[in-house]
Coordinates of C-alpha atoms in Angstrom, one line a residue:
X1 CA 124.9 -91.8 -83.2
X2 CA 128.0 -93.2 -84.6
X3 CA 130.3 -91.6 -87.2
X4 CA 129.7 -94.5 -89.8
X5 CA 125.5 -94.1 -89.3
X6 CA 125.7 -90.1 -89.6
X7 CA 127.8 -89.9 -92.6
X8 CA 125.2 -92.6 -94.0
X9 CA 122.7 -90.6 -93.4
X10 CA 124.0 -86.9 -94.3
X11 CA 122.9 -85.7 -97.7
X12 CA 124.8 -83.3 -100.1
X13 CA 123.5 -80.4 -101.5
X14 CA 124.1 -80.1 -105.6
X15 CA 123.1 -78.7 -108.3
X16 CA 119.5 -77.3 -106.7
X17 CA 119.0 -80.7 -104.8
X18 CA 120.5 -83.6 -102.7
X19 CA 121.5 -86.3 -102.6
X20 CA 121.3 -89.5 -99.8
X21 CA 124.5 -91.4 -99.3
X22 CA 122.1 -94.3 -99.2
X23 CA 122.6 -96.9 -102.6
X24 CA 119.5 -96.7 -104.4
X25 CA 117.9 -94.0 -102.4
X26 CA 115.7 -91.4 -104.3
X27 CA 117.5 -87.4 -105.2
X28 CA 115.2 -85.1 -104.0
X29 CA 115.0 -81.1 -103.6
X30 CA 112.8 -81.5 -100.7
X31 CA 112.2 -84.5 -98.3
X32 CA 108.7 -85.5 -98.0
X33 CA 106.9 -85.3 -95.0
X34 CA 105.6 -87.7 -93.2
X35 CA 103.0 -88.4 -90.4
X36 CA 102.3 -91.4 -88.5
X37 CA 99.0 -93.1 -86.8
X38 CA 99.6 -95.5 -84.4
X39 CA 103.4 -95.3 -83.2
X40 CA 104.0 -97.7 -81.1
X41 CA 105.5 -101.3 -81.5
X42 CA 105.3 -102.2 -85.5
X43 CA 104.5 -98.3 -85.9
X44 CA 108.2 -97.5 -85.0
X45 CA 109.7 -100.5 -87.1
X46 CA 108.0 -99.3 -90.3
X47 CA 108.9 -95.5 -89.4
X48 CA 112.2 -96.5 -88.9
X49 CA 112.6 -98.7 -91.6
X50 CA 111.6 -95.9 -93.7
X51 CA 113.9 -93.4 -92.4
X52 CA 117.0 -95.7 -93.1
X53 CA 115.7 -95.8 -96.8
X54 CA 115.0 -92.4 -97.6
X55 CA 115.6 -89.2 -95.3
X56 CA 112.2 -88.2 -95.1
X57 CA 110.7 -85.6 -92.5
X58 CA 108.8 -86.8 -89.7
X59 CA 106.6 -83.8 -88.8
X60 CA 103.8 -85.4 -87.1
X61 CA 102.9 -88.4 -84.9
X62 CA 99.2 -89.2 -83.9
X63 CA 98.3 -91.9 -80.9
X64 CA 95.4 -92.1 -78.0
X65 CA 98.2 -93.3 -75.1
X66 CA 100.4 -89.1 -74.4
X67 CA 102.9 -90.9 -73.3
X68 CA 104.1 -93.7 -75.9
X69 CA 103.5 -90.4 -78.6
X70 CA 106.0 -88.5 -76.5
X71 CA 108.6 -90.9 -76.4
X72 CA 108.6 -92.2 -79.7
X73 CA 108.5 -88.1 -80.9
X74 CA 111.7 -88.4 -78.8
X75 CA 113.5 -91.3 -80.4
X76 CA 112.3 -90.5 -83.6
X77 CA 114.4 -87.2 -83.2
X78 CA 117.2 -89.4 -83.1
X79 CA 116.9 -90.8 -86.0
X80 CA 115.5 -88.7 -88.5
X81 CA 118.4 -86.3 -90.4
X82 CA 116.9 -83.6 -89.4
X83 CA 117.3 -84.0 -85.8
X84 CA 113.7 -82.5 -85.4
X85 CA 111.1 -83.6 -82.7
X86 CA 107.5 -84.2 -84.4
X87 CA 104.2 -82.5 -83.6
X88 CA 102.0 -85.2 -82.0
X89 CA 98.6 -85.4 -81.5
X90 CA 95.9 -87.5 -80.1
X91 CA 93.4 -87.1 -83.2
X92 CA 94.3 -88.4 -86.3
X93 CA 92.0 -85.8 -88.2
X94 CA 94.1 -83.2 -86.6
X95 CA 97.3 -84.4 -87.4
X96 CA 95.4 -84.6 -91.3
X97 CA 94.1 -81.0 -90.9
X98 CA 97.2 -78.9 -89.9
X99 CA 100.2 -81.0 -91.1
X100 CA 101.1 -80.9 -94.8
X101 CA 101.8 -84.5 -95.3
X102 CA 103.3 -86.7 -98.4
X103 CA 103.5 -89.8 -96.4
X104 CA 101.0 -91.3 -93.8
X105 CA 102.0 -94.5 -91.8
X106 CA 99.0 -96.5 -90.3
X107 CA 100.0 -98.9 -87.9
X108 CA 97.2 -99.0 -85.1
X109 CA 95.2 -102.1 -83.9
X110 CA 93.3 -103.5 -86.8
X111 CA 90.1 -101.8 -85.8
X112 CA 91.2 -98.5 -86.3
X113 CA 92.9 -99.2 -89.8
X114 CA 90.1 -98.4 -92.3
X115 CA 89.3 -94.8 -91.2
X116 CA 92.6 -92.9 -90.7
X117 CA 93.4 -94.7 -94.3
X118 CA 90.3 -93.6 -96.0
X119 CA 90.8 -90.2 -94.6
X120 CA 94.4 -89.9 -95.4
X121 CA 93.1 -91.2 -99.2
X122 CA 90.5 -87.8 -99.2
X123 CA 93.2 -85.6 -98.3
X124 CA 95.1 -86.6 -101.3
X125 CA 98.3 -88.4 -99.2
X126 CA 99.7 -91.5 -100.1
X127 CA 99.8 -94.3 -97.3
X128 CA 101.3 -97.3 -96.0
X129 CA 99.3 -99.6 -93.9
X130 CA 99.6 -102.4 -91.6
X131 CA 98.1 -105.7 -92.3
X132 CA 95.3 -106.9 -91.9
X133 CA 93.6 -104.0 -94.2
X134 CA 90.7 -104.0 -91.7
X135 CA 88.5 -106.5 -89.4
X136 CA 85.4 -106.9 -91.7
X137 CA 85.0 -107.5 -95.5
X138 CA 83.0 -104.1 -95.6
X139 CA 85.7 -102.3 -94.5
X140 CA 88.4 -103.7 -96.6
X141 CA 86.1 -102.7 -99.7
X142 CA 85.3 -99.3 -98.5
X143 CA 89.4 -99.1 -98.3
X144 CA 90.1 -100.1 -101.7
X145 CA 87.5 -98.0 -102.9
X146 CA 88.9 -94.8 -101.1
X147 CA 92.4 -95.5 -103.1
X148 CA 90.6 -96.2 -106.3
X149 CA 88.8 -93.3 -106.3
X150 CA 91.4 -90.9 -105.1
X151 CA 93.9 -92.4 -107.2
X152 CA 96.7 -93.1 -103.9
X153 CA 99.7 -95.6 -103.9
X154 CA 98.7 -97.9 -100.9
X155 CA 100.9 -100.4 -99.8
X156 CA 100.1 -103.2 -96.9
X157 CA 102.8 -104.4 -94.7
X158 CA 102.7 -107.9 -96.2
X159 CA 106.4 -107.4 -96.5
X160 CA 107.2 -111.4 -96.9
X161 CA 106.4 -110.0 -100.6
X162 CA 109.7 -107.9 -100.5
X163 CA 111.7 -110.7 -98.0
X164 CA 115.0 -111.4 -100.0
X165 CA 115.1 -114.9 -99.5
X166 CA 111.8 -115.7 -100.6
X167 CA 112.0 -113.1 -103.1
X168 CA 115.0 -116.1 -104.5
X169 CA 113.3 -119.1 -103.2
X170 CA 110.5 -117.6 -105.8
X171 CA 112.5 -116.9 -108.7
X172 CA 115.2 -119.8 -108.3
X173 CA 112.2 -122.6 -107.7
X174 CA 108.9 -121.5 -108.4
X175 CA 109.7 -119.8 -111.3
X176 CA 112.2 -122.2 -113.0
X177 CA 109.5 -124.6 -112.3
X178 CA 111.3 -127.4 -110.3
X179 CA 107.8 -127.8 -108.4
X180 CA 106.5 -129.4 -111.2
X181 CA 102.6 -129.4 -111.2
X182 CA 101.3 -128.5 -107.4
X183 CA 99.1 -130.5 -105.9
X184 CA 98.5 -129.7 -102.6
X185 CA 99.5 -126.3 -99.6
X186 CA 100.2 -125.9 -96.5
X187 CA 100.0 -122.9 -93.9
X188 CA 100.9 -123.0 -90.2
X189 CA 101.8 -120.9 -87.5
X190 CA 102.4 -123.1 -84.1
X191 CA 103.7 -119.9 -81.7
X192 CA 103.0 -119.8 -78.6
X193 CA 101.6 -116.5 -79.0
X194 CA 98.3 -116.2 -77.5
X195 CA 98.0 -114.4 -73.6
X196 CA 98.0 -116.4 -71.3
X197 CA 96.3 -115.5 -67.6
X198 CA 93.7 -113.7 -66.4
X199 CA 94.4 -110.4 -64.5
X200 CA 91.5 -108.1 -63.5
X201 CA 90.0 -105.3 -64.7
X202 CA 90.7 -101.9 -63.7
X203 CA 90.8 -98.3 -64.7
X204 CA 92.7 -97.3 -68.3
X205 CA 95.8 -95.2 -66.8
X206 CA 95.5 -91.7 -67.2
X207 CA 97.8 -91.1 -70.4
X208 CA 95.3 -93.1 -72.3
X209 CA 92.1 -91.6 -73.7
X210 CA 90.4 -95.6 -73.7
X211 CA 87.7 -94.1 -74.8
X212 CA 89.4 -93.0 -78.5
X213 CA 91.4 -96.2 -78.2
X214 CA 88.1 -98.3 -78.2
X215 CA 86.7 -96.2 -81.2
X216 CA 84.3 -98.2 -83.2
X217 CA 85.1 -101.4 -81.4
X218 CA 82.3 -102.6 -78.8
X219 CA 83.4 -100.8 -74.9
X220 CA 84.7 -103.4 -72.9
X221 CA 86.2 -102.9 -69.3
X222 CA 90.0 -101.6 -69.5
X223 CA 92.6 -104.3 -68.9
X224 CA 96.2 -104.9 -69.4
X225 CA 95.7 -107.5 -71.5
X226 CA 93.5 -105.2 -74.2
X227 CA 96.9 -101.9 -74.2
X228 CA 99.6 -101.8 -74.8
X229 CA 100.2 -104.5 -77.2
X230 CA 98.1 -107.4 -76.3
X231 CA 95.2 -106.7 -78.3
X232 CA 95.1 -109.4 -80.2
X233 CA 93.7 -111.8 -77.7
X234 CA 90.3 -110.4 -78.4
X235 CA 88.0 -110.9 -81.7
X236 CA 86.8 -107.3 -80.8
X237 CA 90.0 -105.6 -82.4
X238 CA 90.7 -108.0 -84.6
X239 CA 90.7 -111.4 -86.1
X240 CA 92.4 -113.3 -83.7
X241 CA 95.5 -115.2 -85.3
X242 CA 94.3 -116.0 -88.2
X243 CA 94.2 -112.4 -89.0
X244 CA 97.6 -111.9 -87.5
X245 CA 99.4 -115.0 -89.1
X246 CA 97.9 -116.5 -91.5
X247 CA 97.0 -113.7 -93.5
X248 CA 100.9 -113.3 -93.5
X249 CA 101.5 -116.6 -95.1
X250 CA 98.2 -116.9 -97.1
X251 CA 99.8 -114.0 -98.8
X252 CA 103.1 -115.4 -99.4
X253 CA 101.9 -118.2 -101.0
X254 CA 99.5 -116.2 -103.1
X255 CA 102.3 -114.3 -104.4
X256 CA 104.6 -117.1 -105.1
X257 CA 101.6 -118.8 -107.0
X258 CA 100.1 -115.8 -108.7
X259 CA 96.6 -117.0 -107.3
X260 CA 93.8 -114.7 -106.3
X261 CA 90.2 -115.6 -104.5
X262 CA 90.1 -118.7 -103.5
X263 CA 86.7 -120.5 -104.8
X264 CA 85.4 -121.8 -101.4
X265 CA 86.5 -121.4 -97.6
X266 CA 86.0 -123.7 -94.4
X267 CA 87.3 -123.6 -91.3
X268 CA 86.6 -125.3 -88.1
X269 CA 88.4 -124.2 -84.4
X270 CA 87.8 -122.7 -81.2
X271 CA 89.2 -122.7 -77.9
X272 CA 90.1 -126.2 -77.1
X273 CA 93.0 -126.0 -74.7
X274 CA 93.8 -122.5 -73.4
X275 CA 90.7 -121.7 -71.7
X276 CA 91.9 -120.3 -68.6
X277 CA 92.8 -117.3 -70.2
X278 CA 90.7 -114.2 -70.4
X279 CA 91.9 -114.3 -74.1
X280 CA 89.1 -115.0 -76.4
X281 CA 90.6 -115.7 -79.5
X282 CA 90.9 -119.4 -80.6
X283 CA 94.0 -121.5 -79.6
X284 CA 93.3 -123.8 -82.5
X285 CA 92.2 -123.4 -86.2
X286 CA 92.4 -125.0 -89.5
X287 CA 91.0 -123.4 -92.7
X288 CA 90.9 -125.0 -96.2
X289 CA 91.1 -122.7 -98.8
X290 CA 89.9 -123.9 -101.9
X291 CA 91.7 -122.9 -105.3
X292 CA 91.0 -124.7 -108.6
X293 CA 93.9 -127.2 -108.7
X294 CA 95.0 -127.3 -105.0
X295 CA 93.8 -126.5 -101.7
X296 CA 96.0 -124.0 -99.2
X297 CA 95.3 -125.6 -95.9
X298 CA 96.1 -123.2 -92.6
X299 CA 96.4 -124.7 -89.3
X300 CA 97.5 -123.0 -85.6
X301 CA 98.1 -124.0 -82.7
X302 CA 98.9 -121.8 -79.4
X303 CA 100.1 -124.5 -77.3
X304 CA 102.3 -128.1 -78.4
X305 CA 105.1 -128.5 -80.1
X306 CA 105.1 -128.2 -84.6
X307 CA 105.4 -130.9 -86.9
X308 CA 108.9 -129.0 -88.4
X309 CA 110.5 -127.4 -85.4
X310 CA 112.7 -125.4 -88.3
X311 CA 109.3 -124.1 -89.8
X312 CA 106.9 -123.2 -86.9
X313 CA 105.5 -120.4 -89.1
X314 CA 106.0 -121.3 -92.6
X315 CA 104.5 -122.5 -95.8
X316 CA 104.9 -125.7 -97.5
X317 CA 104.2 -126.0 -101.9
X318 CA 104.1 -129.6 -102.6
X319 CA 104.5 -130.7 -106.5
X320 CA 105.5 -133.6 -108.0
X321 CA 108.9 -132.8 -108.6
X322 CA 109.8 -131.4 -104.7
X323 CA 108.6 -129.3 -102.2
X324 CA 109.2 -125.9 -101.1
X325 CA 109.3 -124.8 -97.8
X326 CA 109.9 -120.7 -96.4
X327 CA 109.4 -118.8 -93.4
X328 CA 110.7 -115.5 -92.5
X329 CA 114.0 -117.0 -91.5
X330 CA 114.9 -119.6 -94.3
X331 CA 113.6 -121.2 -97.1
X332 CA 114.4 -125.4 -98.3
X333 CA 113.6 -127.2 -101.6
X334 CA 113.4 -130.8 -101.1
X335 CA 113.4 -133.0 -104.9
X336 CA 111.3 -135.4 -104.7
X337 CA 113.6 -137.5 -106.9
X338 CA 116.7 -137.7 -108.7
X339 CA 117.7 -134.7 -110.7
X340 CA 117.4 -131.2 -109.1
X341 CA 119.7 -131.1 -106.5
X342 CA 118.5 -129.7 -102.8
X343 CA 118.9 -126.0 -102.2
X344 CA 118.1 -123.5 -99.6
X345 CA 118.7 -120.1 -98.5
X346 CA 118.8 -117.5 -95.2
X347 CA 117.6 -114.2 -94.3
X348 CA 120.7 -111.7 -94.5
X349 CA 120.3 -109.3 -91.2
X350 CA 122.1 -106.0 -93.2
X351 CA 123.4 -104.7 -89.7
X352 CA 126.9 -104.2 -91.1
X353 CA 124.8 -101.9 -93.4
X354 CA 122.1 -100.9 -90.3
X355 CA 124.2 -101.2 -87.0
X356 CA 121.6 -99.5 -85.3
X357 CA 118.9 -102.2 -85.7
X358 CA 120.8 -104.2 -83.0
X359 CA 120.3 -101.8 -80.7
X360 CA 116.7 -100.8 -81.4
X361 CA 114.2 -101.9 -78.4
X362 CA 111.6 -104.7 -80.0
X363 CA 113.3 -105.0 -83.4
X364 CA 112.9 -108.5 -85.1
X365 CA 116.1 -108.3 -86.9
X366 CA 115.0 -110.7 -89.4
X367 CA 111.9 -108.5 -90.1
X368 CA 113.8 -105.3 -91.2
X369 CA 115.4 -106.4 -94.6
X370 CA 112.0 -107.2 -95.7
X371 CA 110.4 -103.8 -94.3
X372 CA 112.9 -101.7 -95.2
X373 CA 112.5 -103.7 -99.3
X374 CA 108.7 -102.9 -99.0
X375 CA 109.5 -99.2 -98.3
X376 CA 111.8 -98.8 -101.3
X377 CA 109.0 -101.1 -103.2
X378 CA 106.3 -98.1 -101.6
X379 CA 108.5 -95.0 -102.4
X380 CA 109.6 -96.3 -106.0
X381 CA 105.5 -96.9 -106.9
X382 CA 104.8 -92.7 -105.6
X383 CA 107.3 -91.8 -107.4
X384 CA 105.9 -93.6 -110.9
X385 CA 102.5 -93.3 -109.8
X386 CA 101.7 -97.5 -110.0
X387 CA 100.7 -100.3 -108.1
X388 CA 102.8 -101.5 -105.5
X389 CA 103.8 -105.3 -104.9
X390 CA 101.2 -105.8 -101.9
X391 CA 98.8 -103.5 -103.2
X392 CA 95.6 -102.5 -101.4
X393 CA 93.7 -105.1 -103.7
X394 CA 96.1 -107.6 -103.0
X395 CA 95.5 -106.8 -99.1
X396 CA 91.9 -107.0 -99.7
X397 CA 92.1 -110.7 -101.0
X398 CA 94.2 -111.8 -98.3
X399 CA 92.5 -110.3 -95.6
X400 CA 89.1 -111.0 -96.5
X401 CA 90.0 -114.6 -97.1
X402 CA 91.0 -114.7 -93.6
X403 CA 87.7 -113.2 -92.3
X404 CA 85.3 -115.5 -94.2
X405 CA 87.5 -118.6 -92.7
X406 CA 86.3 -117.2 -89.3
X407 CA 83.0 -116.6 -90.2
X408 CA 83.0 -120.2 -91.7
X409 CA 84.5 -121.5 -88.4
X410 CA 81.4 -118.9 -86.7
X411 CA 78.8 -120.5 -88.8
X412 CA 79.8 -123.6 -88.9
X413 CA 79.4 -124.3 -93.0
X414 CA 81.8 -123.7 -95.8
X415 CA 81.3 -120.0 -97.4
X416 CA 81.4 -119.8 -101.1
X417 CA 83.0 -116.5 -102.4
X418 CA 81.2 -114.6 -105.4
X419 CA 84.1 -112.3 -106.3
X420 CA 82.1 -110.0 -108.7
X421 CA 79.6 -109.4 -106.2
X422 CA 81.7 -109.1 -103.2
X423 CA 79.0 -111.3 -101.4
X424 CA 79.1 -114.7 -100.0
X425 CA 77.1 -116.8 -102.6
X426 CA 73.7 -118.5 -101.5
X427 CA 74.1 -117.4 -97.9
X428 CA 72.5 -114.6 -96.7
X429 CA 73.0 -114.9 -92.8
X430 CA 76.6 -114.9 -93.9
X431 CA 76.7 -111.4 -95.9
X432 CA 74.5 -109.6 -92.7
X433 CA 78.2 -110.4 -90.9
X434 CA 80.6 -108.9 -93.4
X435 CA 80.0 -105.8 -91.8
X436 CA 80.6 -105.3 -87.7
X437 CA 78.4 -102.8 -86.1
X438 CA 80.4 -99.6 -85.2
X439 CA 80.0 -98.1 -81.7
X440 CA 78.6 -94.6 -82.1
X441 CA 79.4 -91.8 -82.6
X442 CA 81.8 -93.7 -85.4
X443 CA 80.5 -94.3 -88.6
X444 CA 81.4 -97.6 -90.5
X445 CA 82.7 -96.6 -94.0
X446 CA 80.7 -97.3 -96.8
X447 CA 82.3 -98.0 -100.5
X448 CA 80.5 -96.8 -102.3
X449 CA 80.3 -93.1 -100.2
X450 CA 83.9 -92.8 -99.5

């Protein structure tokens, strides 16, 4: 650790307390502890991310594969102040039952979101969760119910909410209004991002308990392509990219628009191209969501080339004065006329403030300005006690928005939302799927039991 990163991190005792040499960072008597489900790839960026922000205590770490929890126990040591190696464990209810926790971090595959968050809820901890809030609409309910009721500060890792250039894009177009009135929106995500290939099954390796990892998810045969990392090729853990993108981007544009439920959702897709792969998530998608004055259409692609190769995963506000487009890397207003003058902004990578995110294994550097903003936005709501900026509600919408376009695309029809209800309106064959089955002995939550 360098000279510069230590003294950034050392605190100084005064007056009964301390204090972070951090700008902004929170005085406190006594660092809050903090335990972590799920850290492996994006579990280590949020930890991390939080760790730069605040010096927190990392006392406990929780995953089914011993030997990712050992080494990220390891390089957590070398980050946190403290120098300290965390407990881990392979049970999250363990980790819940003998640590003393402030702070839980849920980053697992989507399937296991909704029950170490609902848990961590009943034992009175506060928690920051990974998007998508979970990978049914009866989950993501029973979620929001478990912070309602228990009164927690939950924020979602929809962190283009806290992403400094969009966070001026907003304020310096869509705020000053040089949209004019909106007419139309576009989503898109055109990475090449799905796996590819189809290697054979085989036996889980012996530092994973598969059968823990699987939880409530249907069993399917171990294969490379299913741990570490690649889960997202398969609808059994999660919602394919449309949960893993769009929801992103949905999101944004929700934000920037201060819109909630859409009124009516369609989607059509499958696997048109890729289908060599034992992947089976769609390779192409587009969804309609239908708002009152505009629609917010999403399209993917896993394969070809995109429309704006500066905007491969972006959004794109059309009005009648100019457009708007942002993605995690830039954001552009185009007038449409004579007038307002074209404008545009970068994300700023902070590693003359955070040298150490060059250096860190995985990092997206243009990811951790906007992480480590959500995590201030996250400790700065505990700390009054209010609503975060991507609140569990506002996770809710987004995510459940995304699973009723795939059960649109599943079905085949266009799904009409009911809000008040919670229910898909007229469509009964519909509402039997907004909850998955759960593989004993796992129980699926219920909201109004949690």
């Amino acid at each position: 650790m360098s000279d510069q990163l230590s003294n950034r991190r050392n605190f100084i005792g005064a007056a009964g307390g301390s204090l972070l040499l951090v700008p902004g960072a929170r005085p406190a008597a006594k660092a809050r502890k903090v335990g972590v489900v799920g850290p492996g790839w994006y579990g280590k960026v949020d930890l991390f991310r939080l760790i730069q922000v605040e010096p927190v205590e990392v006392v406990g770490l929780c995953d089914v594969d011993s030997q990712s929890v050992k080494a990220a126990a390891r390089m957590t040591a070398t980050r946190q102040a403290s120098g300290k190696t965390p407990r881990t464990y392979l049970d999250y209810r363990e980790m819940l039952k003998q640590e003393e926790l402030d702070l839980v971090l849920v980053a697992t595959p989507d399937h296991w979101h909704a029950l170490p968050m609902i848990a961590a809820c009943r034992a009175g901890i506060d928690v920051y969760c990974q998007k998508p809030i979970g990978v049914d609409i009866l989950e993501c309910q029973a979620m929001l119910a478990a912070a309602r009721k228990y009164d927690r500060v939950v924020q979602i890792g929809l962190q283009r909410r806290s992403t400094p250039h969009l966070e001026e894009a907003r304020r310096r177009v869509v705020e000053e209004g040089l949209l004019g009135d909106i007419g139309h929106v576009e989503v898109c995500c055109y990475y090449h991002m799905r796996a590819r290939g189809n290697p054979p099954d085989k036996e889980p390796p012996a530092h994973l308990d598969y059968d823990f990892w699987t939880g409530p998810a249907p069993m399917r045969p171990y294969n490379e392509f299913r741990h570490p990392r690649r889960w997202r090729a398969f609808m059994e853990y999660g919602n394919g990219i449309m949960g893993d993108m769009c929801v992103h981007m949905l999101d944004t544009v929700r934000w920037m628009l201060d819109i909630k439920w859409p009124q009516r959702i369609s989607s059509t897709g499958g696997i048109r191209v890729q289908k060599d792969s034992k992947a089976n998530i769609a390779d192409s998608q587009v969804a309609t969501f239908e708002y009152e004055d505009f629609p917010v259409v999403w399209t993917h692609r896993s394969w070809g080339t995109a429309p704006d190769p500066d905007y491969p995963w972006a959004f794109f506000i059309y009005g009648s004065k100019g457009t708007l487009k942002g993605s995690v890397h830039r954001w552009d207003f185009v007038p449409a006329g004579k007038g307002a003058a074209e404008m545009g902004g970068m994300v700023t990578l902070e590693t003359d403030l955070y040298p150490e995110d060059k250096t860190e294994a995985d990092l997206e550097l243009h990811s951790a300005p906007a992480v480590r903003a959500h995590m201030k936005n996250w400790l700065t709501a505990v700390d009054e006690r209010s609503r975060p900026v991507a609140d569990i509600e506002e996770g809710h919408v987004s995510t459940a928005a995304c699973i009723l376009a795939n059960l649109s695309m599943q079905l085949g029809r266009p799904l009409e939302w009911d809000e008040e209800r919670g229910k898909v309106r007229n469509d009964e064959a519909a509402n039997k799927l907004l909850a998955r089955p759960y593989r004993k002995p796992w129980e699926h939550p219920d909201p109004a039991m949690v």
